[in-house]
């Protein structure tokens, strides 16, 4: 790899990430806007593709936006930004109907009426989850990909891994703003330069920082890490949502059992068939995810068992196959017939409620840099995300960011000539095993020490290990040529450090952060906001 064969690309807007947030934003930009979308793998691959449950929106006449707002605020355990919650919920109807107008095939009422089938999930007081069977993310993402590929002003770069944002400060200039990004072309083995008037981080969450996760392999916290290194504040990184029910099977990688299954009557059972959720919350299986995940974790540790069981077999077989065709088919591949037997399940890291601090237009602290979707902290989720508010957030804030960019793009000049990626002082690594070893060590101690239940001692142990890894990886990064695994590991170590530091600062148990040394919730709810060293004088 050398600078001589790298390429320089010039666009109006650079979108890093190709999930529902990034694609929705691209499709709402003005038609003459020159857009580049970077996708780490194929355009379709990402967390959006695997979202099963649906999108929360008020469509039932017995429901109301105020009820949706109140449910979200309650689940968020006092840390939701009410303005952001209200904004999101009030924009939901328009966002969903835009998807419908594009031809997204949501599941209709079984009685053949004009309406859509709505399901109910944990934390919701009404049925308000519009869905496409149990593969909503796949249906939505497939439609958005189809639309994006048909747009002549959108150029798609698959198998490109963003390495670093280019900013004025990094180029030694005074006023700081985002100018573009360097990205590894995995197919050609070179680093290209992307110059853009606006850059959007839409890279998803950080699930791969944990040993067990429902997230696909691409979810390595890239956007959050790049934004932090560029000077953006991050907030509430301690609030990692562990989905209560992932399929437990030695050959089933990261397969989520949708919460809608519990919404339709699925029961959590111990190996002896005894229910247990009633002992932890009066709402039973429909309690918020943090409560359900902690209950399962408690029972597994108390009994020394590898998993618990989720049973929907008391429902008619036809009902199960109709409402959960993908879960049914996937479990059957592993010899589990969910119409006749319970599903073995365990909790797994699922969603990052914190992220880069943004306003209601997705704007970050850095001029011309936006963050949307799971990468961003908008204030919607607070200390615990309510089920099916995630895809909604992607849609609403992508549209809001696009509107803001459309209004101001003409005023932003194209960045001056940017320097190519410099690797004149590095060599090819002969010790790739270091990267693999550090990756494994990181994910294991994050699971053991910074998981569903935390202690001060565990967090101290994690911080000690992360400090050593930060030094090792910084040295490795400075001496050897870039690889995909090194980029992802470097980002994972940054977000792990942010999670540990945030968790250590919160001396209470609130929402998704449960620490045995401080089991009570404080009377005043405060966000955990971390400021990069370069910005310390601005905090």
Coordinates of C-alpha atoms in Angstrom, one line a residue:
X1 CA 0.0 0.0 0.0
X2 CA 1.3 3.5 -0.8
X3 CA 0.0 7.0 -1.3
X4 CA 0.9 6.8 -5.0
X5 CA -2.0 4.4 -5.9
X6 CA -4.6 5.9 -3.5
X7 CA -7.5 8.0 -4.9
X8 CA -9.0 11.3 -3.8
X9 CA -12.8 11.6 -4.0
X10 CA -14.8 14.8 -3.9
X11 CA -18.5 14.9 -2.8
X12 CA -21.0 17.2 -1.3
X13 CA -22.0 14.8 1.4
X14 CA -20.1 11.7 2.7
X15 CA -22.2 9.2 4.7
X16 CA -20.2 6.7 6.7
X17 CA -22.5 3.7 7.2
X18 CA -25.2 2.1 5.1
X19 CA -28.0 1.1 7.6
X20 CA -31.4 2.6 7.8
X21 CA -30.2 5.9 9.2
X22 CA -27.6 6.5 6.5
X23 CA -29.7 5.4 3.6
X24 CA -32.8 7.4 4.8
X25 CA -30.7 10.5 5.1
X26 CA -29.2 10.0 1.6
X27 CA -32.7 9.6 0.1
X28 CA -33.9 12.9 1.7
X29 CA -31.1 15.0 0.4
X30 CA -31.7 17.3 -2.6
X31 CA -31.6 15.4 -5.9
X32 CA -28.6 17.4 -7.2
X33 CA -26.5 16.7 -4.1
X34 CA -23.4 14.5 -4.9
X35 CA -23.5 11.8 -2.2
X36 CA -21.0 9.0 -1.3
X37 CA -22.0 6.2 1.0
X38 CA -19.3 4.1 2.6
X39 CA -20.3 0.5 3.6
X40 CA -17.9 -1.7 5.6
X41 CA -19.2 -4.8 3.8
X42 CA -22.0 -5.1 1.3
X43 CA -24.6 -2.3 1.3
X44 CA -27.2 -4.4 3.1
X45 CA -25.0 -5.7 5.9
X46 CA -25.5 -3.9 9.3
X47 CA -27.6 -4.0 12.5
X48 CA -30.7 -2.6 10.7
X49 CA -30.9 -5.8 8.6
X50 CA -31.3 -7.9 11.7
X51 CA -33.9 -5.9 13.5
X52 CA -36.9 -8.2 13.9
X53 CA -39.5 -6.6 16.1
X54 CA -40.7 -3.4 14.3
X55 CA -41.0 0.4 14.6
X56 CA -43.0 2.1 17.3
X57 CA -45.7 4.5 16.0
X58 CA -49.1 5.6 17.1
X59 CA -51.6 4.2 14.6
X60 CA -54.3 2.7 16.9
X61 CA -57.3 5.0 17.7
X62 CA -57.1 3.9 21.3
X63 CA -53.4 5.0 21.5
X64 CA -52.0 8.5 21.6
X65 CA -48.7 10.3 21.1
X66 CA -48.8 11.4 24.7
X67 CA -49.0 7.8 25.8
X68 CA -46.0 6.9 23.6
X69 CA -44.1 9.9 25.1
X70 CA -44.9 8.9 28.7
X71 CA -44.0 5.2 28.1
X72 CA -40.6 6.3 26.6
X73 CA -39.9 8.7 29.5
X74 CA -40.8 6.1 32.1
X75 CA -38.6 3.4 30.5
X76 CA -35.7 5.9 30.2
X77 CA -35.5 6.1 34.0
X78 CA -35.4 9.9 34.3
X79 CA -32.7 10.6 31.8
X80 CA -34.6 11.1 28.6
X81 CA -34.6 14.5 27.0
X82 CA -38.3 15.2 26.9
X83 CA -37.9 17.6 24.0
X84 CA -36.1 14.9 22.0
X85 CA -38.7 12.3 23.0
X86 CA -41.6 14.6 21.9
X87 CA -39.9 15.5 18.7
X88 CA -39.3 11.8 17.8
X89 CA -42.8 10.6 18.6
X90 CA -44.5 13.5 16.9
X91 CA -42.5 12.9 13.7
X92 CA -43.1 9.1 13.7
X93 CA -46.4 9.1 11.8
X94 CA -44.9 11.1 8.9
X95 CA -41.7 9.0 8.8
X96 CA -43.6 5.7 8.7
X97 CA -46.0 6.9 6.0
X98 CA -43.0 7.9 3.9
X99 CA -41.7 4.3 4.2
X100 CA -45.2 3.0 3.2
X101 CA -45.3 5.4 0.3
X102 CA -42.0 3.9 -1.0
X103 CA -43.6 0.5 -1.1
X104 CA -42.4 -1.0 2.2
X105 CA -44.6 -4.1 2.9
X106 CA -45.6 -4.0 6.5
X107 CA -47.9 -6.8 7.8
X108 CA -51.6 -6.1 7.4
X109 CA -54.4 -6.9 9.7
X110 CA -55.3 -10.5 9.5
X111 CA -59.0 -9.7 9.0
X112 CA -58.2 -8.2 5.6
X113 CA -59.0 -4.6 6.7
X114 CA -57.1 -1.5 5.5
X115 CA -55.0 -1.2 8.6
X116 CA -51.7 -2.7 9.7
X117 CA -51.2 -5.4 12.3
X118 CA -49.7 -3.8 15.5
X119 CA -47.9 -5.8 18.1
X120 CA -46.9 -4.9 21.7
X121 CA -43.5 -5.0 23.3
X122 CA -41.9 -4.5 26.7
X123 CA -42.5 -1.0 28.2
X124 CA -45.3 -0.1 25.8
X125 CA -48.8 0.4 27.2
X126 CA -50.5 -0.1 23.8
X127 CA -50.1 -2.1 20.7
X128 CA -48.1 0.3 18.5
X129 CA -45.3 -1.7 16.8
X130 CA -45.8 -1.8 13.1
X131 CA -43.8 -4.6 11.6
X132 CA -43.1 -6.8 8.6
X133 CA -43.7 -10.3 10.2
X134 CA -40.6 -10.8 12.3
X135 CA -38.1 -9.4 9.8
X136 CA -38.9 -5.7 9.8
X137 CA -35.3 -4.6 9.6
X138 CA -34.6 -6.8 6.6
X139 CA -37.7 -5.5 4.7
X140 CA -37.0 -1.9 5.5
X141 CA -33.3 -2.1 4.7
X142 CA -33.9 -4.0 1.5
X143 CA -36.3 -1.3 0.3
X144 CA -33.9 1.5 1.2
X145 CA -31.1 -0.2 -0.6
X146 CA -33.3 -0.6 -3.7
X147 CA -34.2 3.1 -3.6
X148 CA -30.6 4.2 -3.0
X149 CA -29.2 2.2 -5.9
X150 CA -31.8 3.8 -8.2
X151 CA -30.5 7.3 -7.4
X152 CA -28.0 8.7 -9.9
X153 CA -26.6 11.2 -7.4
X154 CA -25.7 8.5 -4.9
X155 CA -22.4 6.6 -5.3
X156 CA -21.9 3.5 -3.2
X157 CA -18.5 2.3 -2.0
X158 CA -18.8 -1.2 -0.6
X159 CA -16.0 -2.8 1.4
X160 CA -14.6 0.5 2.5
X161 CA -13.7 0.9 6.1
X162 CA -13.4 4.5 7.5
X163 CA -10.2 5.0 9.4
X164 CA -10.2 8.6 10.6
X165 CA -12.0 11.9 10.1
X166 CA -10.0 14.7 8.5
X167 CA -10.4 17.9 10.4
X168 CA -8.8 21.4 10.4
X169 CA -7.2 20.8 13.8
X170 CA -5.5 17.6 12.5
X171 CA -4.1 19.5 9.6
X172 CA -2.7 22.2 12.0
X173 CA -5.3 24.8 11.1
X174 CA -7.1 27.1 13.5
X175 CA -10.9 26.9 13.2
X176 CA -12.0 23.3 13.5
X177 CA -14.4 21.7 11.2
X178 CA -14.8 18.3 9.5
X179 CA -13.4 18.1 5.9
X180 CA -13.8 14.4 5.1
X181 CA -12.3 11.0 6.0
X182 CA -9.7 8.5 5.1
X183 CA -11.0 5.0 4.3
X184 CA -9.4 1.6 3.6
X185 CA -10.4 0.1 0.3
X186 CA -10.5 -3.5 1.4
X187 CA -10.6 -5.0 -2.1
X188 CA -7.6 -3.0 -3.4
X189 CA -5.7 -2.7 -0.1
X190 CA -5.2 1.0 -0.3
X191 CA -6.3 4.1 1.7
X192 CA -8.4 6.6 -0.2
X193 CA -9.2 10.2 0.7
X194 CA -12.8 11.4 0.7
X195 CA -13.3 15.2 0.7
X196 CA -16.9 16.4 1.6
X197 CA -18.7 19.5 2.6
X198 CA -20.7 17.6 5.2
X199 CA -19.9 14.2 6.8
X200 CA -22.4 12.0 8.5
X201 CA -21.5 9.2 11.0
X202 CA -24.1 6.5 10.8
X203 CA -22.0 3.4 11.7
X204 CA -24.3 1.9 14.3
X205 CA -23.4 0.7 17.8
X206 CA -20.7 -1.0 19.8
X207 CA -22.0 -4.6 20.4
X208 CA -18.8 -6.3 19.3
X209 CA -17.0 -4.9 22.3
X210 CA -18.7 -7.8 24.3
X211 CA -18.1 -11.5 24.0
X212 CA -21.8 -12.2 23.5
X213 CA -23.9 -9.9 21.3
X214 CA -26.8 -9.9 19.0
X215 CA -25.0 -7.5 16.7
X216 CA -23.4 -8.4 13.4
X217 CA -19.6 -8.3 13.0
X218 CA -19.6 -4.7 11.6
X219 CA -20.8 -3.1 14.9
X220 CA -17.4 -2.1 16.3
X221 CA -18.2 1.5 17.5
X222 CA -16.4 3.1 14.5
X223 CA -18.4 6.3 14.4
X224 CA -18.3 6.9 18.1
X225 CA -14.5 6.3 18.2
X226 CA -13.8 8.6 15.2
X227 CA -16.0 11.3 16.5
X228 CA -14.4 11.2 19.9
X229 CA -10.9 11.4 18.4
X230 CA -12.0 14.3 16.3
X231 CA -13.1 16.3 19.4
X232 CA -16.8 15.4 19.9
X233 CA -18.3 14.9 23.3
X234 CA -20.0 11.6 24.1
X235 CA -22.7 10.9 26.6
X236 CA -24.2 8.0 28.6
X237 CA -21.9 5.3 27.3
X238 CA -22.5 3.2 30.4
X239 CA -26.0 2.4 29.3
X240 CA -25.5 -0.7 27.2
X241 CA -28.7 -2.6 26.6
X242 CA -28.5 -6.4 26.8
X243 CA -31.3 -8.0 24.9
X244 CA -32.8 -10.7 27.2
X245 CA -33.4 -13.3 24.6
X246 CA -30.7 -14.5 22.1
X247 CA -30.8 -18.1 20.9
X248 CA -28.5 -20.2 23.0
X249 CA -26.9 -22.8 20.7
X250 CA -23.2 -23.6 20.0
X251 CA -23.7 -23.1 16.2
X252 CA -26.2 -20.2 16.3
X253 CA -24.2 -16.9 16.0
X254 CA -25.9 -13.8 17.2
X255 CA -29.5 -14.8 16.5
X256 CA -32.0 -12.6 18.3
X257 CA -35.4 -13.9 19.5
X258 CA -37.6 -10.9 18.9
X259 CA -39.3 -9.3 21.9
X260 CA -42.6 -9.5 20.0
X261 CA -42.6 -13.2 20.8
X262 CA -43.0 -12.2 24.5
X263 CA -45.5 -9.5 23.4
X264 CA -47.7 -12.3 22.0
X265 CA -47.6 -14.4 25.1
X266 CA -44.2 -16.0 25.2
X267 CA -43.2 -17.1 28.8
X268 CA -39.7 -17.3 30.3
X269 CA -39.1 -20.6 32.1
X270 CA -36.4 -22.2 34.2
X271 CA -35.1 -25.6 33.1
X272 CA -37.7 -27.3 35.3
X273 CA -40.5 -25.4 33.5
X274 CA -41.2 -23.0 36.3
X275 CA -41.9 -19.3 35.4
X276 CA -39.9 -16.7 37.3
X277 CA -40.5 -13.2 35.9
X278 CA -43.4 -12.6 38.2
X279 CA -40.9 -12.6 41.1
X280 CA -39.0 -9.7 39.6
X281 CA -41.7 -7.4 38.1
X282 CA -45.4 -7.3 38.1
X283 CA -45.4 -6.8 34.3
X284 CA -43.7 -10.2 34.0
X285 CA -42.3 -10.9 30.5
X286 CA -43.4 -7.4 29.4
X287 CA -41.2 -5.6 31.8
X288 CA -38.5 -3.3 30.2
X289 CA -35.5 -5.1 28.8
X290 CA -33.1 -4.1 31.6
X291 CA -35.3 -5.8 34.2
X292 CA -35.8 -8.9 32.1
X293 CA -32.1 -9.2 31.3
X294 CA -31.1 -8.8 35.0
X295 CA -33.7 -11.4 36.0
X296 CA -32.4 -13.9 33.6
X297 CA -28.8 -13.2 34.6
X298 CA -29.8 -13.6 38.3
X299 CA -31.4 -16.9 37.7
X300 CA -28.5 -18.3 35.6
X301 CA -26.0 -17.3 38.3
X302 CA -28.2 -18.5 41.2
X303 CA -28.8 -21.9 39.7
X304 CA -25.5 -22.3 37.8
X305 CA -27.3 -22.9 34.5
X306 CA -26.2 -22.0 31.0
X307 CA -29.6 -20.6 29.8
X308 CA -33.3 -20.2 30.5
X309 CA -36.1 -21.0 28.1
X310 CA -38.7 -18.9 26.2
X311 CA -41.9 -20.8 25.5
X312 CA -44.6 -19.9 22.9
X313 CA -45.6 -23.4 22.2
X314 CA -49.0 -23.0 24.1
X315 CA -50.1 -20.8 21.2
X316 CA -51.6 -22.4 18.0
X317 CA -48.9 -23.7 15.6
X318 CA -50.4 -21.8 12.7
X319 CA -50.3 -18.5 14.7
X320 CA -46.6 -19.0 15.5
X321 CA -45.7 -19.8 11.9
X322 CA -47.7 -16.8 10.7
X323 CA -46.3 -14.2 13.1
X324 CA -42.8 -15.5 13.6
X325 CA -41.8 -17.3 10.3
X326 CA -38.2 -16.4 10.5
X327 CA -37.7 -17.3 14.1
X328 CA -39.6 -20.5 13.5
X329 CA -37.5 -21.4 10.4
X330 CA -34.1 -20.5 12.0
X331 CA -34.7 -22.4 15.2
X332 CA -35.9 -25.4 13.1
X333 CA -32.4 -25.4 11.4
X334 CA -31.0 -26.2 14.9
X335 CA -33.5 -28.9 15.6
X336 CA -35.8 -26.7 17.8
X337 CA -39.5 -26.7 16.8
X338 CA -40.9 -23.6 18.6
X339 CA -44.5 -24.8 18.1
X340 CA -43.7 -27.8 20.3
X341 CA -40.9 -26.9 22.6
X342 CA -39.3 -23.9 24.4
X343 CA -36.3 -22.0 23.0
X344 CA -33.0 -21.9 25.0
X345 CA -32.1 -18.2 25.4
X346 CA -29.4 -16.0 27.1
X347 CA -29.0 -12.2 27.3
X348 CA -26.5 -10.6 24.9
X349 CA -25.2 -7.0 24.3
X350 CA -27.7 -5.5 21.9
X351 CA -27.9 -1.7 21.8
X352 CA -25.8 1.4 22.7
X353 CA -28.0 4.0 24.3
X354 CA -25.2 6.6 24.5
X355 CA -23.1 8.0 21.8
X356 CA -21.9 11.2 20.2
X357 CA -23.8 14.3 21.5
X358 CA -26.0 15.8 18.9
X359 CA -28.8 18.3 18.6
X360 CA -32.3 17.6 17.1
X361 CA -30.8 18.0 13.6
X362 CA -28.0 15.4 14.2
X363 CA -25.3 18.1 14.4
X364 CA -22.3 17.3 16.6
X365 CA -19.8 19.6 18.3
X366 CA -17.7 19.6 15.2
X367 CA -18.8 21.9 12.4
X368 CA -20.2 20.1 9.3
X369 CA -20.1 16.7 11.1
X370 CA -23.4 14.9 11.9
X371 CA -24.2 11.7 13.8
X372 CA -27.4 9.8 13.5
X373 CA -28.9 6.4 14.5
X374 CA -27.2 4.3 17.2
X375 CA -24.0 6.3 16.8
X376 CA -25.7 9.4 18.3
X377 CA -26.9 10.4 21.7
X378 CA -30.0 12.5 21.0
X379 CA -31.5 12.1 24.5
X380 CA -34.4 9.9 23.2
X381 CA -33.5 6.7 25.1
X382 CA -32.2 8.0 28.4
X383 CA -31.0 5.2 30.7
X384 CA -32.8 2.5 28.8
X385 CA -34.1 2.3 25.2
X386 CA -37.8 1.3 24.9
X387 CA -38.3 -1.5 22.4
X388 CA -38.7 -0.5 18.7
X389 CA -37.8 3.1 19.3
X390 CA -34.4 2.5 17.6
X391 CA -35.5 2.2 14.0
X392 CA -37.9 5.1 14.6
X393 CA -34.9 7.2 15.8
X394 CA -33.0 6.3 12.7
X395 CA -35.8 7.5 10.4
X396 CA -36.8 10.6 12.3
X397 CA -33.3 12.0 12.8
X398 CA -32.0 11.0 9.4
X399 CA -34.9 13.1 7.9
X400 CA -34.1 16.0 10.3
X401 CA -30.4 16.0 9.5
X402 CA -31.1 15.9 5.7
X403 CA -33.5 18.9 6.1
X404 CA -30.7 20.8 7.9
X405 CA -28.1 19.9 5.3
X406 CA -30.3 20.8 2.5
X407 CA -30.9 24.3 4.0
X408 CA -27.2 25.1 4.6
X409 CA -25.2 23.1 2.0
X410 CA -24.9 25.9 -0.4
X411 CA -23.2 28.0 2.2
X412 CA -20.5 25.4 2.9
X413 CA -17.4 25.5 0.6
X414 CA -15.7 22.4 -0.7
X415 CA -12.6 21.7 1.4
X416 CA -9.3 22.7 0.0
X417 CA -6.9 20.0 -1.3
X418 CA -6.5 17.4 1.4
X419 CA -3.2 15.5 2.0
X420 CA -3.2 11.8 1.1
X421 CA -2.8 9.1 3.8
X422 CA 0.8 9.0 5.0
X423 CA 2.3 5.6 5.7
X424 CA 5.8 6.4 4.8
X425 CA 7.0 5.5 8.4
X426 CA 5.2 2.2 8.8
X427 CA 5.9 -1.4 7.7
X428 CA 3.8 -4.6 7.2
X429 CA 3.1 -6.4 10.4
X430 CA 4.7 -9.8 11.1
X431 CA 2.6 -10.1 14.4
X432 CA -1.0 -10.2 13.4
X433 CA -1.6 -12.6 16.3
X434 CA -1.3 -9.5 18.6
X435 CA -4.4 -8.0 17.1
X436 CA -6.4 -11.3 17.4
X437 CA -5.2 -11.8 21.0
X438 CA -6.1 -8.3 22.1
X439 CA -9.5 -8.5 20.4
X440 CA -10.3 -11.7 22.4
X441 CA -9.0 -10.3 25.7
X442 CA -11.0 -7.1 25.3
X443 CA -14.3 -8.8 24.6
X444 CA -13.9 -11.3 27.4
X445 CA -13.1 -8.8 30.2
X446 CA -15.8 -6.4 29.0
X447 CA -18.3 -9.3 29.4
X448 CA -16.9 -10.3 32.8
X449 CA -16.4 -6.9 34.4
X450 CA -18.7 -4.4 32.5
X451 CA -21.7 -6.6 31.8
X452 CA -25.3 -6.7 33.1
X453 CA -24.3 -6.4 36.8
X454 CA -21.2 -4.4 37.7
X455 CA -19.2 -3.6 40.8
X456 CA -16.6 -0.9 41.6
X457 CA -13.9 -3.6 41.8
X458 CA -14.8 -5.1 38.4
X459 CA -14.7 -1.7 36.8
X460 CA -11.3 -1.0 38.3
X461 CA -10.0 -4.2 36.9
X462 CA -11.5 -3.4 33.5
X463 CA -9.9 0.1 33.5
X464 CA -6.5 -1.3 34.4
X465 CA -6.7 -3.7 31.4
X466 CA -8.0 -1.1 29.0
X467 CA -5.2 1.3 29.9
X468 CA -2.7 -1.3 28.9
X469 CA -4.5 -2.2 25.7
X470 CA -4.8 1.5 24.7
X471 CA -1.0 1.8 24.9
X472 CA -0.3 -1.4 23.1
X473 CA -2.7 -0.7 20.2
X474 CA -1.5 2.9 19.9
X475 CA 2.1 1.6 19.5
X476 CA 1.0 -1.0 17.0
X477 CA -1.1 1.5 15.0
X478 CA 1.9 3.8 14.8
X479 CA 4.3 1.2 13.5
X480 CA 2.4 -1.0 11.1
X481 CA 0.2 -0.7 8.0
X482 CA -3.5 -0.5 8.4
X483 CA -5.7 -3.6 8.2
X484 CA -9.4 -4.0 8.7
X485 CA -8.9 -5.9 12.0
X486 CA -6.6 -3.2 13.4
X487 CA -9.0 -0.4 12.5
X488 CA -11.8 -2.2 14.3
X489 CA -9.8 -3.2 17.3
X490 CA -8.5 0.4 17.7
X491 CA -12.1 1.7 17.7
X492 CA -13.3 -1.0 20.0
X493 CA -10.7 -0.2 22.6
X494 CA -11.7 3.5 22.5
X495 CA -15.4 2.8 23.0
X496 CA -14.6 0.2 25.7
X497 CA -12.6 2.9 27.5
X498 CA -15.6 5.3 27.2
X499 CA -18.0 2.7 28.5
X500 CA -15.8 1.9 31.5
X501 CA -15.1 5.5 32.4
X502 CA -18.8 6.4 32.1
X503 CA -19.8 3.5 34.3
X504 CA -17.2 4.4 36.9
X505 CA -18.5 8.0 37.1
X506 CA -22.2 6.9 37.7
X507 CA -22.3 6.0 41.4
X508 CA -25.9 4.8 41.4
X509 CA -28.0 2.1 39.7
X510 CA -30.3 3.6 37.0
X511 CA -31.8 2.0 34.0
X512 CA -29.3 -0.3 32.2
X513 CA -26.5 0.6 34.6
X514 CA -26.8 -1.7 37.7
X515 CA -23.9 -1.7 40.2
X516 CA -24.0 -3.7 43.4
X517 CA -22.0 -1.1 45.3
X518 CA -24.6 1.6 44.6
X519 CA -27.9 -0.3 44.3
X520 CA -30.1 2.8 44.8
X521 CA -31.1 5.5 42.3
X522 CA -30.1 9.1 43.1
X523 CA -32.8 11.7 43.5
X524 CA -31.4 13.8 40.7
X525 CA -30.8 12.3 37.3
X526 CA -27.7 13.6 35.4
X527 CA -26.2 12.6 32.1
X528 CA -22.6 11.3 32.0
X529 CA -20.8 13.5 29.5
X530 CA -17.2 12.9 28.6
X531 CA -15.1 15.6 26.8
X532 CA -12.0 14.7 24.7
X533 CA -8.8 16.2 26.1
X534 CA -8.5 18.6 23.1
X535 CA -11.9 20.0 24.0
X536 CA -11.4 20.3 27.7
X537 CA -11.2 24.1 27.6
X538 CA -14.6 24.2 26.0
X539 CA -16.5 22.1 28.4

